[in-house]
Amino acid sequence: MKHRSFGRFMAESLEGLILGTLLLLSWPSSRRWLADWGSSPDERARVWPGDALVGPEHLTLTRAITIAAPAEGVWPWLLQFGLGRAGFYSYELLERIVGIPVKNVESIVPEFQDLSVGDEVLLHPTAPGVPVAVVEPTLDLVFGGTDGSAVDSTAPARSWAMYIREVESGAVRLVLRSCIEPVRAPNLAKRLSAAIEASIDFVMEQRMLRTIKRLAEAEGRSKGGTPPP
């Protein structure tokens, strides 16, 4: 298995720390921008498969990026997602700071390509896995369940999904869509916690999108595909 170089690890760690600090200092003015980062109005307005896993009154975050690779070249990277698998393609240092012992993989690993509805994918070593709700090869990978411990009846239901949609020959849009029910009985502490969580989610997800783009495009070039524009 291939892992990122030490130089890239250090550069991305610094980037993540700086970006996270700037977002926390600029909250809430940055809230709307980071919620919709990279996505088009059509992608935000569209009803996606994972939306039905939560109630009608839910908060929605839609982030996206264009990848100069076919859907078949992007899909294997998504299937590997998860702790104990290929990792999260994000800032390893920040993940380790919050207690996630992850080492992100930068190659396609055959043993991580088996994922079915009902499987659970770990996000944190001490938290329950999130169930896989939809697997539509080269199109949709949806996770759905409660946010936090399954025994916490106050935890809001949520879905988190990755969608691949072709936009032209040899290029796709990778869309991350998160739907979550509003926090019950909100108070100042919970609103502050939600603000911090939203900023952290954005920092990690934009890096994940950018890393998958880099890996998928590099894999395509190594196989003699068309270089990205």
mmCIF file of C-alpha atoms in Angstrom:
data_model
loop_
_atom_site.group_PDB
_atom_site.id
_atom_site.type_symbol
_atom_site.label_atom_id
_atom_site.label_comp_id
_atom_site.label_asym_id
_atom_site.label_seq_id
_atom_site.Cartn_x
_atom_site.Cartn_y
_atom_site.Cartn_z
ATOM 1 C CA MET A 1 0.000 0.000 0.000
ATOM 2 C CA LYS A 2 1.216 3.456 -0.870
ATOM 3 C CA HIS A 3 1.065 6.303 1.664
ATOM 4 C CA ARG A 4 1.619 10.033 1.251
ATOM 5 C CA SER A 5 5.148 11.362 1.525
ATOM 6 C CA PHE A 6 6.428 13.021 4.692
ATOM 7 C CA GLY A 7 6.735 16.312 2.811
ATOM 8 C CA ARG A 8 3.097 16.216 1.727
ATOM 9 C CA PHE A 9 2.041 15.168 5.225
ATOM 10 C CA MET A 10 3.759 18.204 6.758
ATOM 11 C CA ALA A 11 2.552 20.673 4.115
ATOM 12 C CA GLU A 12 -1.052 19.490 4.390
ATOM 13 C CA SER A 13 -0.914 19.505 8.191
ATOM 14 C CA LEU A 14 0.142 23.155 8.183
ATOM 15 C CA GLU A 15 -2.539 23.980 5.640
ATOM 16 C CA GLY A 16 -5.222 22.300 7.746
ATOM 17 C CA LEU A 17 -4.206 24.091 10.956
ATOM 18 C CA ILE A 18 -4.186 27.491 9.252
ATOM 19 C CA LEU A 19 -7.485 26.934 7.431
ATOM 20 C CA GLY A 20 -9.227 25.637 10.539
ATOM 21 C CA THR A 21 -8.076 28.629 12.581
ATOM 22 C CA LEU A 22 -9.207 31.138 9.928
ATOM 23 C CA LEU A 23 -12.655 29.559 9.670
ATOM 24 C CA LEU A 24 -13.214 29.576 13.419
ATOM 25 C CA LEU A 25 -12.185 33.232 13.591
ATOM 26 C CA SER A 26 -14.490 34.196 10.703
ATOM 27 C CA TRP A 27 -17.566 32.276 11.925
ATOM 28 C CA PRO A 28 -20.474 32.843 11.296
ATOM 29 C CA SER A 29 -19.766 34.988 8.216
ATOM 30 C CA SER A 30 -18.092 32.014 6.504
ATOM 31 C CA ARG A 31 -20.964 29.639 7.301
ATOM 32 C CA ARG A 32 -22.918 29.852 4.033
ATOM 33 C CA TRP A 33 -19.811 29.760 1.877
ATOM 34 C CA LEU A 34 -18.316 26.669 3.475
ATOM 35 C CA ALA A 35 -21.682 24.869 3.472
ATOM 36 C CA ASP A 36 -21.918 25.095 -0.329
ATOM 37 C CA TRP A 37 -18.220 24.972 -1.237
ATOM 38 C CA GLY A 38 -17.673 24.016 -4.874
ATOM 39 C CA SER A 39 -21.289 22.994 -5.537
ATOM 40 C CA SER A 40 -23.622 24.428 -8.182
ATOM 41 C CA PRO A 41 -27.186 25.681 -7.553
ATOM 42 C CA ASP A 42 -28.505 22.604 -9.383
ATOM 43 C CA GLU A 43 -26.485 20.240 -7.186
ATOM 44 C CA ARG A 44 -27.735 21.969 -4.050
ATOM 45 C CA ALA A 45 -31.397 21.953 -5.151
ATOM 46 C CA ARG A 46 -31.414 18.389 -6.419
ATOM 47 C CA VAL A 47 -32.998 15.594 -4.378
ATOM 48 C CA TRP A 48 -30.321 12.936 -3.886
ATOM 49 C CA PRO A 49 -30.832 9.288 -2.802
ATOM 50 C CA GLY A 50 -29.530 9.861 0.729
ATOM 51 C CA ASP A 51 -31.893 12.753 1.415
ATOM 52 C CA ALA A 52 -34.758 10.363 2.143
ATOM 53 C CA LEU A 53 -32.915 8.889 5.155
ATOM 54 C CA VAL A 54 -33.683 11.926 7.306
ATOM 55 C CA GLY A 55 -36.859 13.873 8.035
ATOM 56 C CA PRO A 56 -38.204 16.581 5.715
ATOM 57 C CA GLU A 57 -36.934 19.364 7.990
ATOM 58 C CA HIS A 58 -33.207 18.839 7.731
ATOM 59 C CA LEU A 59 -30.069 20.895 7.295
ATOM 60 C CA THR A 60 -28.171 20.254 4.085
ATOM 61 C CA LEU A 61 -24.520 20.679 3.166
ATOM 62 C CA THR A 62 -23.454 20.117 -0.440
ATOM 63 C CA ARG A 63 -19.818 20.261 -1.521
ATOM 64 C CA ALA A 64 -18.377 19.241 -4.863
ATOM 65 C CA ILE A 65 -15.372 19.157 -7.151
ATOM 66 C CA THR A 66 -14.716 18.355 -10.809
ATOM 67 C CA ILE A 67 -12.376 15.420 -11.464
ATOM 68 C CA ALA A 68 -10.774 14.842 -14.858
ATOM 69 C CA ALA A 69 -11.269 11.078 -14.704
ATOM 70 C CA PRO A 70 -14.083 8.678 -15.610
ATOM 71 C CA ALA A 71 -16.514 7.441 -12.969
ATOM 72 C CA GLU A 72 -14.836 4.024 -13.054
ATOM 73 C CA GLY A 73 -11.573 5.711 -12.070
ATOM 74 C CA VAL A 74 -13.070 7.563 -9.111
ATOM 75 C CA TRP A 75 -15.349 4.869 -7.642
ATOM 76 C CA PRO A 76 -12.602 2.569 -6.236
ATOM 77 C CA TRP A 77 -11.279 5.402 -4.078
ATOM 78 C CA LEU A 78 -14.714 5.905 -2.524
ATOM 79 C CA LEU A 79 -15.182 2.215 -1.731
ATOM 80 C CA GLN A 80 -11.995 2.240 0.347
ATOM 81 C CA PHE A 81 -13.198 5.013 2.659
ATOM 82 C CA GLY A 82 -13.076 4.364 6.400
ATOM 83 C CA LEU A 83 -10.923 3.684 9.442
ATOM 84 C CA GLY A 84 -9.128 0.372 9.106
ATOM 85 C CA ARG A 85 -9.514 0.680 5.352
ATOM 86 C CA ALA A 86 -7.884 3.396 3.210
ATOM 87 C CA GLY A 87 -8.611 6.196 5.666
ATOM 88 C CA PHE A 88 -10.355 9.488 4.944
ATOM 89 C CA TYR A 89 -8.026 11.153 2.388
ATOM 90 C CA SER A 90 -7.829 14.202 4.644
ATOM 91 C CA TYR A 91 -5.466 15.794 7.161
ATOM 92 C CA GLU A 92 -3.847 12.927 9.037
ATOM 93 C CA LEU A 93 -2.399 15.158 11.750
ATOM 94 C CA LEU A 94 -5.787 16.680 12.604
ATOM 95 C CA GLU A 95 -7.381 13.233 12.627
ATOM 96 C CA ARG A 96 -4.755 11.939 15.023
ATOM 97 C CA ILE A 97 -5.170 14.961 17.299
ATOM 98 C CA VAL A 98 -8.820 13.949 17.873
ATOM 99 C CA GLY A 99 -7.855 10.349 18.556
ATOM 100 C CA ILE A 100 -8.276 8.726 15.142
ATOM 101 C CA PRO A 101 -5.201 6.533 14.459
ATOM 102 C CA VAL A 102 -5.470 6.754 10.686
ATOM 103 C CA LYS A 103 -2.830 6.419 7.980
ATOM 104 C CA ASN A 104 -4.357 7.334 4.655
ATOM 105 C CA VAL A 105 -3.695 5.060 1.707
ATOM 106 C CA GLU A 106 -2.823 6.509 -1.688
ATOM 107 C CA SER A 107 -3.264 3.419 -3.834
ATOM 108 C CA ILE A 108 -6.215 1.223 -4.757
ATOM 109 C CA VAL A 109 -6.225 -1.827 -2.474
ATOM 110 C CA PRO A 110 -8.187 -4.857 -3.771
ATOM 111 C CA GLU A 111 -9.142 -6.117 -0.292
ATOM 112 C CA PHE A 112 -10.872 -2.791 0.436
ATOM 113 C CA GLN A 113 -13.087 -2.928 -2.643
ATOM 114 C CA ASP A 114 -15.842 -5.049 -1.089
ATOM 115 C CA LEU A 115 -18.605 -2.926 0.425
ATOM 116 C CA SER A 116 -22.302 -3.810 0.650
ATOM 117 C CA VAL A 117 -25.522 -2.367 2.041
ATOM 118 C CA GLY A 118 -25.685 -3.103 5.781
ATOM 119 C CA ASP A 119 -21.913 -3.063 6.276
ATOM 120 C CA GLU A 120 -20.613 -0.617 8.864
ATOM 121 C CA VAL A 121 -17.681 1.715 8.297
ATOM 122 C CA LEU A 122 -15.728 3.057 11.264
ATOM 123 C CA LEU A 123 -15.036 6.779 11.579
ATOM 124 C CA HIS A 124 -13.549 6.696 15.100
ATOM 125 C CA PRO A 125 -12.110 3.781 17.109
ATOM 126 C CA THR A 126 -14.449 4.354 20.059
ATOM 127 C CA ALA A 127 -17.662 5.172 18.162
ATOM 128 C CA PRO A 128 -20.156 2.816 16.481
ATOM 129 C CA GLY A 129 -19.683 2.333 12.758
ATOM 130 C CA VAL A 130 -21.968 4.115 10.307
ATOM 131 C CA PRO A 131 -24.132 1.771 8.218
ATOM 132 C CA VAL A 132 -23.948 1.659 4.452
ATOM 133 C CA ALA A 133 -27.419 2.491 3.111
ATOM 134 C CA VAL A 134 -26.921 2.626 -0.674
ATOM 135 C CA VAL A 135 -24.260 1.191 -2.972
ATOM 136 C CA GLU A 136 -24.832 1.962 -6.645
ATOM 137 C CA PRO A 137 -21.534 1.239 -8.437
ATOM 138 C CA THR A 138 -19.892 4.280 -10.066
ATOM 139 C CA LEU A 139 -22.813 6.474 -8.938
ATOM 140 C CA ASP A 140 -23.906 6.510 -5.283
ATOM 141 C CA LEU A 141 -22.377 5.579 -1.941
ATOM 142 C CA VAL A 142 -24.644 6.559 0.954
ATOM 143 C CA PHE A 143 -24.144 6.181 4.694
ATOM 144 C CA GLY A 144 -27.047 6.704 7.068
ATOM 145 C CA GLY A 145 -27.852 6.343 10.743
ATOM 146 C CA THR A 146 -27.846 8.244 14.006
ATOM 147 C CA ASP A 147 -25.240 10.813 14.819
ATOM 148 C CA GLY A 148 -23.331 9.318 17.732
ATOM 149 C CA SER A 149 -24.111 6.354 19.950
ATOM 150 C CA ALA A 150 -27.018 4.174 18.932
ATOM 151 C CA VAL A 151 -28.293 4.258 22.516
ATOM 152 C CA ASP A 152 -28.617 8.053 22.440
ATOM 153 C CA SER A 153 -32.229 8.592 21.434
ATOM 154 C CA THR A 154 -31.723 12.362 21.238
ATOM 155 C CA ALA A 155 -29.071 12.104 18.536
ATOM 156 C CA PRO A 156 -30.301 13.531 15.233
ATOM 157 C CA ALA A 157 -30.626 11.241 12.232
ATOM 158 C CA ARG A 158 -28.282 12.037 9.376
ATOM 159 C CA SER A 159 -27.048 10.832 6.033
ATOM 160 C CA TRP A 160 -23.665 11.396 4.475
ATOM 161 C CA ALA A 161 -23.118 10.467 0.866
ATOM 162 C CA MET A 162 -20.750 10.624 -2.070
ATOM 163 C CA TYR A 163 -22.195 10.884 -5.573
ATOM 164 C CA ILE A 164 -20.449 10.664 -8.923
ATOM 165 C CA ARG A 165 -22.057 12.272 -11.967
ATOM 166 C CA GLU A 166 -20.508 12.488 -15.415
ATOM 167 C CA VAL A 167 -20.334 16.020 -16.822
ATOM 168 C CA GLU A 168 -18.433 15.284 -20.010
ATOM 169 C CA SER A 169 -16.457 12.480 -21.560
ATOM 170 C CA GLY A 170 -13.707 11.531 -19.122
ATOM 171 C CA ALA A 171 -14.729 13.988 -16.389
ATOM 172 C CA VAL A 172 -17.099 13.790 -13.437
ATOM 173 C CA ARG A 173 -18.438 15.792 -10.549
ATOM 174 C CA LEU A 174 -17.856 14.288 -7.115
ATOM 175 C CA VAL A 175 -20.552 15.578 -4.764
ATOM 176 C CA LEU A 176 -20.499 15.233 -0.966
ATOM 177 C CA ARG A 177 -23.960 15.639 0.533
ATOM 178 C CA SER A 178 -24.713 15.713 4.246
ATOM 179 C CA CYS A 179 -28.269 15.901 5.578
ATOM 180 C CA ILE A 180 -28.888 16.212 9.290
ATOM 181 C CA GLU A 181 -31.940 16.851 11.414
ATOM 182 C CA PRO A 182 -31.723 19.963 13.629
ATOM 183 C CA VAL A 183 -30.314 19.420 17.111
ATOM 184 C CA ARG A 184 -33.127 18.852 19.604
ATOM 185 C CA ALA A 185 -33.592 21.404 22.426
ATOM 186 C CA PRO A 186 -30.799 23.692 21.174
ATOM 187 C CA ASN A 187 -28.935 25.859 23.677
ATOM 188 C CA LEU A 188 -25.880 28.080 23.510
ATOM 189 C CA ALA A 189 -23.451 25.253 24.248
ATOM 190 C CA LYS A 190 -24.946 23.051 21.532
ATOM 191 C CA ARG A 191 -24.985 25.898 19.011
ATOM 192 C CA LEU A 192 -21.325 26.604 19.729
ATOM 193 C CA SER A 193 -20.498 22.915 19.424
ATOM 194 C CA ALA A 194 -22.383 22.742 16.116
ATOM 195 C CA ALA A 195 -20.482 25.755 14.800
ATOM 196 C CA ILE A 196 -17.129 24.199 15.665
ATOM 197 C CA GLU A 197 -18.177 20.860 14.189
ATOM 198 C CA ALA A 198 -19.367 22.496 10.967
ATOM 199 C CA SER A 199 -16.038 24.271 10.519
ATOM 200 C CA ILE A 200 -14.082 21.090 11.187
ATOM 201 C CA ASP A 201 -16.277 19.098 8.797
ATOM 202 C CA PHE A 202 -15.614 21.607 6.026
ATOM 203 C CA VAL A 203 -11.859 21.627 6.600
ATOM 204 C CA MET A 204 -11.698 17.831 6.446
ATOM 205 C CA GLU A 205 -14.142 17.372 3.553
ATOM 206 C CA GLN A 206 -12.589 19.910 1.194
ATOM 207 C CA ARG A 207 -9.216 18.221 1.678
ATOM 208 C CA MET A 208 -10.837 14.836 1.086
ATOM 209 C CA LEU A 209 -12.346 16.033 -2.205
ATOM 210 C CA ARG A 210 -9.079 17.553 -3.342
ATOM 211 C CA THR A 211 -7.110 14.422 -2.432
ATOM 212 C CA ILE A 212 -9.479 12.085 -4.285
ATOM 213 C CA LYS A 213 -9.225 14.399 -7.303
ATOM 214 C CA ARG A 214 -5.420 14.259 -7.168
ATOM 215 C CA LEU A 215 -5.300 10.496 -6.763
ATOM 216 C CA ALA A 216 -7.902 9.664 -9.414
ATOM 217 C CA GLU A 217 -6.349 11.978 -11.984
ATOM 218 C CA ALA A 218 -2.839 10.678 -11.254
ATOM 219 C CA GLU A 219 -4.058 7.080 -11.569
ATOM 220 C CA GLY A 220 -5.633 7.931 -14.920
ATOM 221 C CA ARG A 221 -2.416 9.484 -16.201
ATOM 222 C CA SER A 222 -0.383 6.470 -15.085
ATOM 223 C CA LYS A 223 -2.662 4.266 -17.168
ATOM 224 C CA GLY A 224 -2.256 6.445 -20.236
ATOM 225 C CA GLY A 225 -5.444 8.458 -19.844
ATOM 226 C CA THR A 226 -5.983 12.005 -21.012
ATOM 227 C CA PRO A 227 -4.227 14.555 -18.819
ATOM 228 C CA PRO A 228 -6.525 16.933 -16.981
ATOM 229 C CA PRO A 229 -7.073 20.341 -18.629
#
